[in-house]
Amino acid sequence: MSEDGFRVAVVGATGAVGNMMVRVLEERNFPVKSLKLLASARSAGKTLSFRGEEVPVQELTEDSFRDVDIALFSAGASVSRKFAPLAASQGCVVVDNSSAFRMDPDVPLVVPEVNPQALRNHKKIIANPNCSTIQMVVALKPLQDAVGIKRIVVTTFQSVSGTGKKAIFELEQQVRGWVEGKAVPPSVYPHPIAFNCLPHIGSFLENGFSEEEMKMVNETRKIFEDPDIQVCATTVRVPVFYGHSESVNVELKGLLTVEEVRRLLEKAPGVVLVDNPDRAEYPLPLNAEGRDETFVGRIRKDPSVENGIVMWIVADNIRKGAATNAVQIAELLVKEGLLSG
Amino acid sequence: MSEDGFRVAVVGATGAVGNMMVRVLEERNFPVKSLKLLASARSAGKTLSFRGEEVPVQELTEDSFRDVDIALFSAGASVSRKFAPLAASQGCVVVDNSSAFRMDPDVPLVVPEVNPQALRNHKKIIANPNCSTIQMVVALKPLQDAVGIKRIVVTTFQSVSGTGKKAIFELEQQVRGWVEGKAVPPSVYPHPIAFNCLPHIGSFLENGFSEEEMKMVNETRKIFEDPDIQVCATTVRVPVFYGHSESVNVELKGLLTVEEVRRLLEKAPGVVLVDNPDRAEYPLPLNAEGRDETFVGRIRKDPSVENGIVMWIVADNIRKGAATNAVQIAELLVKEGLLSG
């Protein structure tokens, strides 16, 4: 690390995640020497506040990374595919929140609480996993370490912020329209999202699963470095602004009692156990909003299968599911001396 | 059946389900000779429209059933426990929508498309299953018949109407409050339901499961007359007004391809297949509202387990999940000559 910190760029700075990356860099006091905010030409000229200063947003170009040590990308897969290798070739380390490089065997896919070791051999591009995967592996890591996981069945309740600012606006407008008695037709989603549940996140593949569902399968295997782990996901968009919730049934390779699972989770990094259902205490997306931890509760023995455990996992998808995880990766790079300022 | 039909009572007529029972009796042209609407003293004097006439609501008393052939109850378990045996002892057949008698071995628990045969030995009280169970067994019945079901893992997305009118009002008020920028604290639910997901339906039991979750286990076994079927449920309240959605992973006892499952469901009574994800066609609670069928889609092979199938099941919880199923039971009693007018 240089004396004054690092020259940092945020690509897609005006998006929901990009915005949050800037906030989280400030909150966590990341050693920023200079901050460059990049976005499409359309957003150039806007400003974002960072440490009390208004930082102008610049247009992303091929020359944007010449004076940048580390860039956090959240501008979609096509932008990442074009600009991340370019940035890397100019010596800039990229933490990419898109799906572009996640399954590339040369690219570490990292959740700092789960597989920090994967960072070591990075080749300048590091992928941030999908939001719904991150919170699930944070919660399941202690179980995988303790006895191993055979199979995961997961159903998600995903908030509209995962789609981006336009989707947040769409839910807002549909709710306002409902109050005023006028229908606001969908444009971001194929159906109204207010007062509805859409089992549709990403495009559908040949096998009937959606892209989001297959991300949960493939990314979980890569992060756990366990190609044999079985995962079946159903991903659903719900009328919630922030916070993804997950209903997870795990089949373990050995026995863990509910009490043992609770004890493992209590000391797991990044996890907060909220599990007093008798007092109506369990993880809720409204309570997770603005938090960086992954909340786990409703832990039960699944009596329908050997070594089964059921749980309910909630996290702020824009923070731990995206921005915070990316900044944590940057912090880990600094800590491990894997970033040159 | 008497020449002019039957003397029908609806108990809990002013509730969300009771109201709908009256509408469904009219819509389906049930042979009603006379309709008696019963509720607590508080609601007595109100009127409900039936076949163009305003029918007064009367206070439920011990004498209410003397001149009634069949009574549809939806006034909660304690009312049913007190008044259903009383009605039965006076010769009235009771179709009870509460949980009071569902697990009573002397009481048939009936979904007409699934186990009509269970009606035959009724002893004047017949139980209507829980809403989330009904739609699941309607959709799974063809699979159970074809090869048998070993295990079901289900996660529900349940609308507030399942809780009743007060909960519908609470979601409305919270949404209006949100638009107006003022918080409306929860009173029906322990937490805000607007823009949130609550993994809490019914009280929690010793084993960590909620009552609603255990209903799905026990009622499924009873309806399928299969005590070995394994079920694990996670039931969640979501900010939707009408329509329950369910993400279901089934492990079958034998192989069924996705195409075979689709063909079975296409001809299954009460089921509508909506399964063209490429055209964004899948079951949605907003589309199920006001319908009597159970909608099934997102059918996939679950590659994480042998003979696994995944699906998404949606129905109007107030109609098929409650009122319509109760009226269908009444229709079946008439058709089978099991009701004397």
XYZ file of C-alpha atoms in Angstrom:
682
model
C 0.000 0.000 0.000
C 1.266 3.373 -0.933
C 1.518 5.905 1.838
C -1.776 7.556 1.031
C -3.825 4.595 -0.047
C -5.086 3.485 -3.414
C -6.476 5.035 -6.515
C -9.944 3.572 -6.681
C -12.534 3.593 -9.454
C -16.195 2.599 -9.311
C -17.646 1.602 -12.666
C -21.419 1.963 -12.883
C -21.306 4.469 -10.039
C -24.805 5.809 -10.646
C -26.514 2.414 -10.365
C -28.020 1.006 -7.170
C -24.945 -1.141 -6.428
C -22.386 1.410 -7.682
C -23.885 4.071 -5.443
C -23.679 1.717 -2.504
C -20.072 0.807 -3.318
C -19.161 4.477 -2.892
C -21.036 4.642 0.420
C -19.464 1.429 1.707
C -15.944 2.543 0.721
C -16.544 5.610 2.887
C -18.257 3.803 5.771
C -15.553 1.162 6.042
C -12.837 3.753 5.664
C -11.174 1.983 2.769
C -7.763 3.584 2.097
C -8.843 5.672 -0.887
C -6.220 8.064 -2.228
C -8.361 9.132 -5.126
C -11.818 8.110 -6.262
C -12.855 8.028 -9.879
C -16.531 7.526 -10.632
C -17.280 6.044 -14.035
C -20.519 5.472 -15.884
C -22.020 5.738 -19.335
C -21.947 9.073 -21.189
C -25.576 9.567 -20.181
C -24.606 9.826 -16.492
C -21.424 11.850 -16.960
C -21.614 15.189 -15.177
C -23.691 13.921 -12.255
C -21.930 13.974 -8.892
C -21.865 11.634 -5.904
C -20.902 12.597 -2.406
C -17.772 10.937 -0.939
C -16.202 12.018 2.355
C -18.029 15.311 2.191
C -16.988 16.143 -1.351
C -19.017 16.025 -4.525
C -17.174 13.757 -6.938
C -18.121 14.144 -10.621
C -19.103 11.091 -12.646
C -16.974 10.658 -15.746
C -17.681 8.769 -18.913
C -16.155 5.297 -18.983
C -13.612 5.052 -21.801
C -10.714 2.803 -22.738
C -8.365 5.244 -21.033
C -10.251 5.362 -17.743
C -8.002 2.912 -15.877
C -4.503 4.224 -16.616
C -4.218 5.855 -13.201
C -6.329 3.396 -11.177
C -5.078 0.714 -8.746
C -8.384 -1.031 -8.142
C -11.743 -0.760 -9.877
C -15.065 -2.032 -8.553
C -17.319 -2.819 -11.500
C -21.094 -2.936 -11.365
C -22.294 -1.926 -14.796
C -23.550 -5.193 -16.244
C -21.860 -8.148 -17.902
C -21.294 -6.589 -21.327
C -19.479 -3.564 -19.886
C -17.378 -5.885 -17.727
C -16.539 -8.134 -20.654
C -15.251 -5.162 -22.587
C -13.584 -3.043 -19.924
C -12.402 -5.397 -17.173
C -9.706 -7.109 -19.293
C -8.674 -3.684 -20.582
C -8.330 -2.346 -17.040
C -6.420 -5.449 -15.962
C -4.042 -5.123 -18.910
C -3.283 -1.630 -17.681
C -2.333 -2.946 -14.236
C -5.599 -2.214 -12.518
C -7.139 -4.917 -10.300
C -10.828 -5.411 -11.018
C -13.488 -6.632 -8.583
C -16.380 -7.366 -10.893
C -19.951 -7.616 -9.642
C -21.335 -8.863 -12.962
C -21.752 -12.469 -14.037
C -19.229 -12.025 -16.895
C -16.251 -13.822 -15.359
C -17.686 -15.715 -12.412
C -17.367 -19.151 -13.934
C -14.027 -18.450 -15.635
C -11.540 -20.932 -14.119
C -8.876 -18.190 -14.128
C -11.030 -15.852 -12.078
C -11.440 -16.283 -8.323
C -15.060 -16.052 -7.162
C -14.777 -14.787 -3.619
C -16.805 -14.365 -0.474
C -14.253 -13.227 2.097
C -15.858 -15.160 4.980
C -15.975 -18.336 2.901
C -13.067 -18.719 0.489
C -10.511 -15.946 1.069
C -7.778 -18.342 -0.089
C -9.135 -18.200 -3.631
C -7.872 -14.633 -3.932
C -4.231 -15.605 -3.752
C -3.752 -16.562 -7.362
C -5.798 -13.779 -8.853
C -4.868 -12.529 -12.298
C -6.143 -8.977 -11.811
C -9.804 -9.877 -12.275
C -11.807 -11.132 -9.267
C -15.498 -11.899 -9.464
C -18.093 -10.965 -6.855
C -20.722 -13.726 -6.679
C -24.423 -13.353 -7.289
C -26.316 -11.767 -4.385
C -28.475 -14.798 -3.630
C -25.424 -17.072 -3.632
C -23.357 -14.891 -1.308
C -25.748 -14.917 1.633
C -26.414 -18.641 1.242
C -22.749 -19.671 1.281
C -21.973 -17.359 4.213
C -24.666 -19.162 6.230
C -23.812 -22.660 5.012
C -20.026 -22.420 5.260
C -19.858 -23.586 8.911
C -22.008 -26.634 8.060
C -19.905 -27.465 5.020
C -16.761 -27.243 7.176
C -18.223 -29.268 10.042
C -19.677 -32.285 8.258
C -20.067 -31.459 4.578
C -23.164 -30.724 2.541
C -24.700 -33.275 0.208
C -27.647 -31.349 -1.205
C -29.224 -27.894 -0.958
C -32.826 -27.114 -1.924
C -33.369 -23.356 -1.907
C -36.276 -21.070 -2.706
C -35.599 -17.340 -2.760
C -37.685 -14.241 -2.036
C -35.705 -11.548 -3.874
C -36.223 -7.817 -3.613
C -36.581 -5.507 -6.589
C -33.382 -3.614 -5.763
C -31.550 -6.662 -7.117
C -32.802 -5.675 -10.548
C -31.692 -2.076 -10.107
C -32.995 1.451 -9.685
C -35.582 1.162 -12.451
C -37.198 -1.787 -10.717
C -37.299 0.041 -7.381
C -39.052 2.868 -9.224
C -41.441 0.426 -10.893
C -42.563 -1.100 -7.593
C -42.933 2.406 -6.111
C -45.023 3.587 -9.053
C -47.231 0.498 -9.034
C -47.882 0.887 -5.322
C -48.669 4.592 -5.714
C -50.897 3.743 -8.650
C -52.728 1.154 -6.580
C -53.390 3.742 -3.852
C -54.662 6.202 -6.457
C -56.751 3.552 -8.172
C -54.883 3.565 -11.467
C -52.973 0.651 -12.946
C -49.295 1.223 -13.708
C -48.313 -1.301 -16.367
C -45.035 -3.171 -15.961
C -42.012 -2.265 -18.042
C -38.968 -3.602 -16.164
C -40.689 -6.895 -15.288
C -42.982 -8.849 -17.614
C -45.806 -8.682 -15.033
C -46.818 -6.333 -12.218
C -44.563 -6.818 -9.208
C -46.731 -4.982 -6.639
C -48.795 -7.518 -4.660
C -47.438 -10.347 -6.812
C -44.664 -12.978 -6.848
C -42.732 -13.633 -10.072
C -40.867 -16.964 -10.333
C -38.674 -15.440 -13.008
C -35.196 -13.956 -12.459
C -32.977 -13.800 -15.531
C -33.649 -15.660 -18.761
C -34.812 -19.257 -18.852
C -32.449 -21.967 -20.040
C -33.034 -25.192 -21.955
C -33.419 -27.173 -18.696
C -36.269 -24.957 -17.501
C -34.214 -23.264 -14.797
C -33.588 -19.534 -14.887
C -30.131 -18.018 -15.110
C -30.436 -16.886 -11.495
C -31.254 -20.431 -10.397
C -28.257 -21.874 -12.228
C -25.989 -19.189 -10.761
C -26.888 -20.506 -7.327
C -25.937 -24.021 -8.409
C -22.689 -23.246 -10.220
C -21.367 -20.464 -8.011
C -21.991 -22.454 -4.823
C -19.933 -25.330 -6.221
C -17.104 -23.024 -7.254
C -16.990 -21.072 -3.982
C -17.064 -24.237 -1.863
C -14.597 -25.866 -4.297
C -16.931 -28.857 -4.210
C -18.209 -29.944 -7.621
C -20.263 -32.729 -6.050
C -22.509 -30.529 -3.951
C -26.065 -30.841 -5.257
C -28.111 -27.651 -5.464
C -31.640 -27.067 -6.710
C -32.916 -23.473 -6.683
C -36.198 -21.733 -7.371
C -35.715 -17.960 -7.495
C -38.649 -15.625 -7.064
C -39.044 -11.855 -7.203
C -41.265 -10.440 -4.450
C -42.614 -6.943 -3.734
C -39.870 -6.024 -1.274
C -37.478 -3.106 -1.869
C -34.327 -4.300 -0.117
C -33.208 -7.655 1.242
C -33.303 -11.154 -0.169
C -34.768 -13.978 1.918
C -34.064 -17.662 1.366
C -35.776 -20.815 2.522
C -33.059 -23.458 2.576
C -33.264 -27.212 3.136
C -29.819 -28.788 3.497
C -28.960 -32.461 3.535
C -25.728 -32.841 5.442
C -23.180 -35.624 5.054
C -23.239 -36.223 8.794
C -25.351 -35.437 11.807
C -25.562 -31.965 13.290
C -28.214 -31.209 15.870
C -30.107 -27.946 15.721
C -28.187 -26.826 18.798
C -24.868 -27.625 17.113
C -25.910 -25.691 14.016
C -26.860 -22.727 16.196
C -23.519 -22.817 17.991
C -21.626 -22.999 14.690
C -23.565 -20.064 13.283
C -23.181 -17.973 16.426
C -19.440 -17.868 15.922
C -19.470 -17.802 12.116
C -17.944 -14.656 10.608
C -20.494 -12.322 9.048
C -23.450 -14.244 10.460
C -26.017 -13.002 12.978
C -28.250 -15.645 14.511
C -31.844 -14.407 14.976
C -33.720 -17.458 16.106
C -36.310 -16.976 18.826
C -39.509 -17.721 16.937
C -41.522 -17.839 20.179
C -40.746 -14.154 20.558
C -41.384 -13.568 16.841
C -37.644 -13.117 16.311
C -36.383 -14.371 12.955
C -34.589 -12.714 10.063
C -36.654 -10.206 8.082
C -35.709 -8.269 4.951
C -36.943 -4.991 6.488
C -34.577 -5.526 9.427
C -31.632 -6.549 7.248
C -31.816 -3.355 5.193
C -28.698 -1.279 5.681
C -26.816 -4.101 7.421
C -23.710 -5.932 6.244
C -24.304 -9.243 8.014
C -26.197 -12.322 6.921
C -29.086 -13.147 9.258
C -30.045 -16.757 9.949
C -32.998 -18.182 11.857
C -35.928 -20.613 11.810
C -33.347 -23.366 12.235
C -35.060 -26.757 12.434
C -34.261 -30.398 12.037
C -35.787 -31.486 8.728
C -37.464 -34.751 9.723
C -38.202 -35.668 6.100
C -34.625 -36.733 5.327
C -31.538 -38.058 7.075
C -29.286 -35.317 8.441
C -31.622 -32.601 7.229
C -31.570 -29.014 8.449
C -33.928 -26.195 7.436
C -33.168 -22.506 7.817
C -34.209 -19.004 6.753
C -31.435 -16.716 5.538
C -31.763 -12.972 4.933
C -29.294 -10.283 3.855
C -29.288 -6.868 2.259
C -28.697 -7.812 -1.365
C -27.246 -4.431 -2.304
C -24.803 -4.460 0.608
C -23.582 -7.976 1.541
C -25.030 -9.314 -1.698
C -23.044 -6.867 -3.804
C -21.327 -3.658 -2.665
C -20.096 -4.721 0.773
C -18.786 -8.049 -0.492
C -16.881 -6.242 -3.260
C -15.343 -3.790 -0.794
C -14.499 -6.683 1.553
C -12.643 -8.321 -1.324
C -10.746 -5.070 -1.854
C -9.920 -4.944 1.868
C -8.675 -8.517 1.764
C -6.468 -7.724 -1.233
C -4.939 -4.893 0.774
C -4.533 -6.998 3.898
C -2.914 -9.866 2.022
C -0.600 -7.509 0.148
C -2.191 -8.543 -3.138
C -2.787 -5.007 -4.301
C -0.037 -2.604 -5.273
C -0.738 1.071 -4.718
C -82.404 -33.827 -2.390
C -85.725 -32.256 -1.632
C -87.575 -30.780 -4.572
C -86.428 -27.268 -3.904
C -82.922 -27.869 -2.688
C -81.327 -27.609 0.702
C -81.501 -25.383 3.704
C -77.986 -23.956 3.883
C -76.221 -21.988 6.603
C -72.918 -20.145 6.435
C -71.259 -19.650 9.803
C -68.830 -16.748 9.920
C -70.610 -15.191 6.965
C -69.077 -11.755 7.428
C -65.474 -12.963 7.289
C -63.324 -13.082 4.146
C -63.997 -16.801 3.584
C -67.653 -16.727 4.749
C -68.385 -13.889 2.348
C -66.819 -15.849 -0.469
C -68.766 -18.996 0.481
C -71.981 -17.045 -0.130
C -70.683 -15.787 -3.479
C -69.529 -19.239 -4.568
C -72.848 -20.859 -3.566
C -74.517 -18.382 -5.899
C -71.963 -18.601 -8.713
C -72.020 -22.391 -8.814
C -75.783 -22.425 -8.516
C -75.799 -24.702 -5.480
C -79.384 -25.929 -4.833
C -80.147 -23.533 -1.981
C -83.725 -23.594 -0.730
C -83.006 -21.200 2.081
C -79.833 -19.437 3.190
C -79.129 -18.590 6.786
C -76.172 -16.324 7.497
C -74.674 -16.673 10.943
C -72.014 -14.708 12.759
C -71.189 -13.285 16.163
C -73.622 -10.881 17.839
C -71.366 -8.055 16.714
C -72.161 -8.715 13.052
C -75.859 -9.504 13.485
C -78.045 -7.098 11.542
C -75.606 -6.673 8.633
C -76.821 -8.052 5.314
C -75.156 -9.919 2.454
C -76.451 -10.099 -1.079
C -77.469 -13.534 -2.397
C -79.291 -14.040 -5.702
C -80.316 -10.413 -5.761
C -81.716 -10.358 -2.253
C -80.252 -8.871 0.902
C -80.000 -11.645 3.464
C -79.691 -10.532 7.104
C -76.897 -11.878 9.271
C -78.181 -13.532 12.433
C -76.402 -14.206 15.680
C -75.045 -17.739 15.959
C -76.752 -19.569 18.838
C -77.267 -23.137 19.941
C -80.608 -23.152 18.166
C -79.265 -21.918 14.843
C -79.124 -25.326 13.147
C -82.554 -26.814 13.869
C -83.829 -26.019 10.382
C -80.543 -26.395 8.457
C -79.498 -29.302 6.203
C -75.908 -28.243 5.611
C -73.737 -25.614 7.271
C -70.462 -24.250 5.936
C -68.351 -23.085 8.876
C -65.589 -20.523 8.679
C -65.508 -18.790 12.024
C -62.364 -20.145 13.619
C -61.537 -23.353 15.467
C -63.101 -22.465 18.809
C -66.482 -21.665 17.253
C -66.303 -24.899 15.265
C -65.377 -26.942 18.317
C -68.441 -25.630 20.129
C -71.056 -25.423 17.388
C -70.182 -28.074 14.793
C -70.959 -31.078 17.047
C -74.120 -29.300 18.168
C -75.218 -28.767 14.569
C -74.367 -32.379 13.695
C -76.371 -33.657 16.666
C -79.344 -31.763 15.276
C -79.021 -33.535 11.922
C -77.151 -30.808 10.106
C -74.119 -31.769 7.997
C -71.155 -29.510 8.672
C -68.350 -28.627 6.245
C -65.826 -27.006 8.533
C -63.079 -24.736 7.220
C -61.284 -24.494 10.577
C -58.480 -26.705 11.832
C -60.656 -28.004 14.707
C -61.482 -31.459 13.328
C -59.062 -31.948 10.455
C -56.921 -34.548 12.160
C -59.841 -36.295 13.889
C -59.856 -39.870 12.561
C -63.665 -39.791 12.476
C -63.714 -36.709 10.278
C -63.032 -36.937 6.532
C -60.587 -34.284 5.275
C -61.601 -33.777 1.691
C -60.379 -32.206 -1.517
C -62.948 -33.325 -4.088
C -60.399 -33.723 -6.916
C -58.126 -35.789 -4.671
C -59.987 -37.994 -2.179
C -63.737 -37.832 -2.855
C -64.032 -41.393 -1.521
C -63.240 -40.164 1.997
C -66.657 -38.490 2.133
C -68.567 -41.756 2.082
C -68.295 -42.573 5.737
C -68.830 -39.088 7.036
C -70.444 -38.662 10.429
C -72.013 -35.266 9.733
C -68.767 -33.327 10.167
C -66.408 -32.976 7.191
C -63.244 -30.919 7.355
C -61.983 -28.574 4.640
C -58.171 -28.690 4.575
C -55.810 -25.809 5.075
C -55.498 -23.509 2.047
C -51.822 -24.183 1.416
C -52.412 -27.945 1.608
C -55.362 -27.965 -0.806
C -53.568 -26.456 -3.776
C -50.498 -28.633 -3.209
C -52.384 -31.939 -3.104
C -54.494 -30.981 -6.147
C -51.278 -30.475 -8.116
C -49.455 -33.505 -6.707
C -52.317 -36.006 -6.877
C -51.547 -37.137 -10.469
C -47.913 -37.744 -9.506
C -48.895 -39.660 -6.392
C -51.236 -41.825 -8.475
C -48.718 -42.376 -11.257
C -45.603 -43.423 -9.358
C -45.981 -42.370 -5.728
C -44.329 -39.569 -3.814
C -41.495 -40.177 -1.382
C -40.781 -36.668 -0.133
C -42.050 -33.127 -0.583
C -40.066 -29.998 0.261
C -42.293 -26.948 0.031
C -41.843 -23.230 0.652
C -44.938 -21.053 0.527
C -45.590 -17.422 -0.403
C -48.933 -16.800 1.336
C -51.189 -13.794 0.867
C -52.609 -11.741 3.711
C -56.208 -12.681 2.873
C -55.405 -16.071 4.407
C -55.282 -14.307 7.771
C -58.605 -12.547 7.167
C -60.118 -9.149 6.519
C -58.128 -7.404 9.242
C -54.876 -8.463 7.627
C -56.019 -7.268 4.209
C -56.780 -3.928 5.853
C -53.395 -3.910 7.608
C -51.454 -4.372 4.365
C -53.620 -1.699 2.695
C -53.014 0.747 5.518
C -49.281 0.102 5.622
C -49.018 0.642 1.873
C -51.064 3.850 2.051
C -48.948 4.973 4.986
C -45.787 4.299 3.010
C -47.057 6.457 0.147
C -47.936 9.237 2.584
C -44.626 8.916 4.374
C -46.029 7.791 7.726
C -45.378 4.453 9.382
C -48.414 2.308 10.205
C -47.389 -0.046 13.013
C -48.409 -3.692 12.777
C -51.240 -5.049 14.867
C -52.446 -8.236 13.123
C -48.896 -9.409 12.378
C -45.942 -9.073 14.743
C -43.996 -7.113 12.106
C -44.845 -4.874 9.152
C -46.048 -6.969 6.220
C -45.747 -4.269 3.528
C -42.457 -4.735 1.635
C -41.472 -7.575 3.961
C -41.616 -11.392 4.182
C -42.599 -13.047 7.483
C -41.599 -16.696 7.972
C -44.292 -17.035 10.604
C -47.808 -18.416 10.061
C -49.568 -19.699 13.152
C -47.839 -20.387 16.456
C -44.511 -22.124 16.723
C -44.310 -25.641 18.092
C -41.693 -27.425 20.145
C -39.956 -28.756 16.994
C -39.453 -25.225 15.636
C -42.031 -25.605 12.895
C -45.099 -23.384 12.800
C -48.634 -24.724 13.006
C -49.134 -23.886 9.341
C -46.049 -25.894 8.419
C -47.213 -28.933 10.373
C -50.676 -28.685 8.815
C -49.042 -29.169 5.425
C -47.275 -32.296 6.729
C -50.169 -33.921 8.546
C -53.010 -32.984 6.229
C -51.114 -34.124 3.135
C -50.596 -37.526 4.727
C -54.258 -37.827 5.695
C -55.633 -36.686 2.324
C -53.310 -38.990 0.384
C -53.978 -41.757 2.951
C -50.229 -42.234 2.967
C -48.625 -41.946 6.414
C -45.172 -42.561 4.937
C -45.066 -39.557 2.677
C -42.349 -37.209 3.917
C -43.120 -33.495 3.926
C -41.040 -30.535 5.063
C -42.644 -27.104 4.823
C -41.538 -23.514 5.344
C -44.518 -21.169 5.280
C -44.051 -17.470 4.668
C -46.424 -14.507 4.599
C -45.763 -12.084 1.733
C -47.241 -8.683 0.809
C -49.797 -10.081 -1.638
C -53.553 -9.656 -1.139
C -54.929 -12.804 -2.767
C -53.360 -16.047 -3.919
C -50.863 -18.393 -2.339
C -47.789 -19.491 -4.301
C -45.715 -22.573 -3.540
C -42.269 -23.687 -4.573
C -42.350 -27.472 -4.421
C -39.563 -30.033 -4.794
C -40.911 -33.581 -4.988
C -38.967 -36.796 -4.828
C -40.973 -39.456 -6.654
C -40.831 -43.195 -6.066
C -40.308 -43.765 -9.769
C -39.266 -41.894 -12.859
C -41.517 -39.341 -14.522
C -40.087 -37.085 -17.193
C -41.037 -33.419 -17.235
C -43.122 -34.121 -20.341
C -44.964 -36.918 -18.541
C -45.647 -34.657 -15.572
C -46.991 -31.981 -17.925
C -49.282 -34.491 -19.648
C -50.577 -35.776 -16.300
C -51.269 -32.247 -15.088
C -52.944 -31.201 -18.337
C -55.697 -33.710 -17.754
C -55.823 -33.459 -13.962
C -59.135 -32.198 -12.585
C -58.968 -28.677 -11.198
C -55.485 -28.045 -12.573
C -54.471 -25.502 -15.206
C -50.996 -25.901 -16.641
C -49.279 -22.529 -17.243
C -45.784 -23.448 -18.249
C -44.222 -21.443 -21.050
C -41.462 -19.620 -19.197
C -39.879 -18.464 -22.467
C -42.995 -16.411 -23.035
C -43.039 -15.351 -19.358
C -46.029 -17.616 -18.757
C -46.123 -19.218 -15.337
C -48.632 -19.147 -12.482
C -48.951 -15.811 -10.681
C -51.051 -14.921 -7.641
C -52.432 -11.805 -9.378
C -53.690 -13.988 -12.227
C -55.110 -16.679 -9.942
C -57.263 -14.165 -8.052
C -60.938 -14.908 -8.597
C -60.264 -18.322 -10.146
C -61.224 -21.743 -8.793
C -58.440 -23.765 -10.411
C -54.953 -24.578 -9.196
C -52.268 -23.270 -11.544
C -49.040 -25.187 -12.067
C -45.910 -24.238 -13.960
C -42.098 -23.921 -13.862
C -42.000 -27.719 -14.072
C -38.411 -28.937 -14.141
C -36.425 -32.056 -13.520
C -34.653 -31.604 -10.196
C -31.141 -32.790 -11.051
C -30.059 -32.753 -7.411
C -31.883 -35.970 -6.506
C -33.119 -39.177 -8.125
C -36.628 -38.873 -9.584
C -36.876 -35.231 -8.548
C -39.401 -32.787 -9.980
C -39.711 -29.073 -9.158
C -42.831 -26.994 -9.713
C -44.569 -23.709 -8.855
C -48.176 -23.972 -7.699
C -50.575 -21.039 -7.298
C -54.230 -20.795 -6.314
C -56.684 -18.281 -4.888
C -56.508 -19.177 -1.209
C -59.940 -17.747 -0.404
C -61.602 -19.626 -3.273
C -59.968 -23.018 -3.997
C -58.072 -22.809 -0.721
C -61.261 -22.350 1.311
C -64.724 -21.328 0.034
C -64.765 -23.115 -3.324
C -63.394 -26.328 -1.871
C -66.089 -26.255 0.846
C -68.854 -25.706 -1.721
C -67.381 -28.464 -3.901
C -67.614 -30.791 -0.889
C -71.262 -29.782 -0.502
C -71.843 -30.454 -4.219
C -70.238 -33.867 -3.887
C -72.437 -34.698 -0.889
C -75.482 -33.855 -3.014
C -74.221 -35.806 -6.027
C -73.417 -38.883 -3.959
C -76.752 -38.749 -2.160
C -74.954 -38.189 1.140
C -77.033 -35.171 2.111
C -80.722 -35.350 3.001
C -82.804 -32.298 2.249
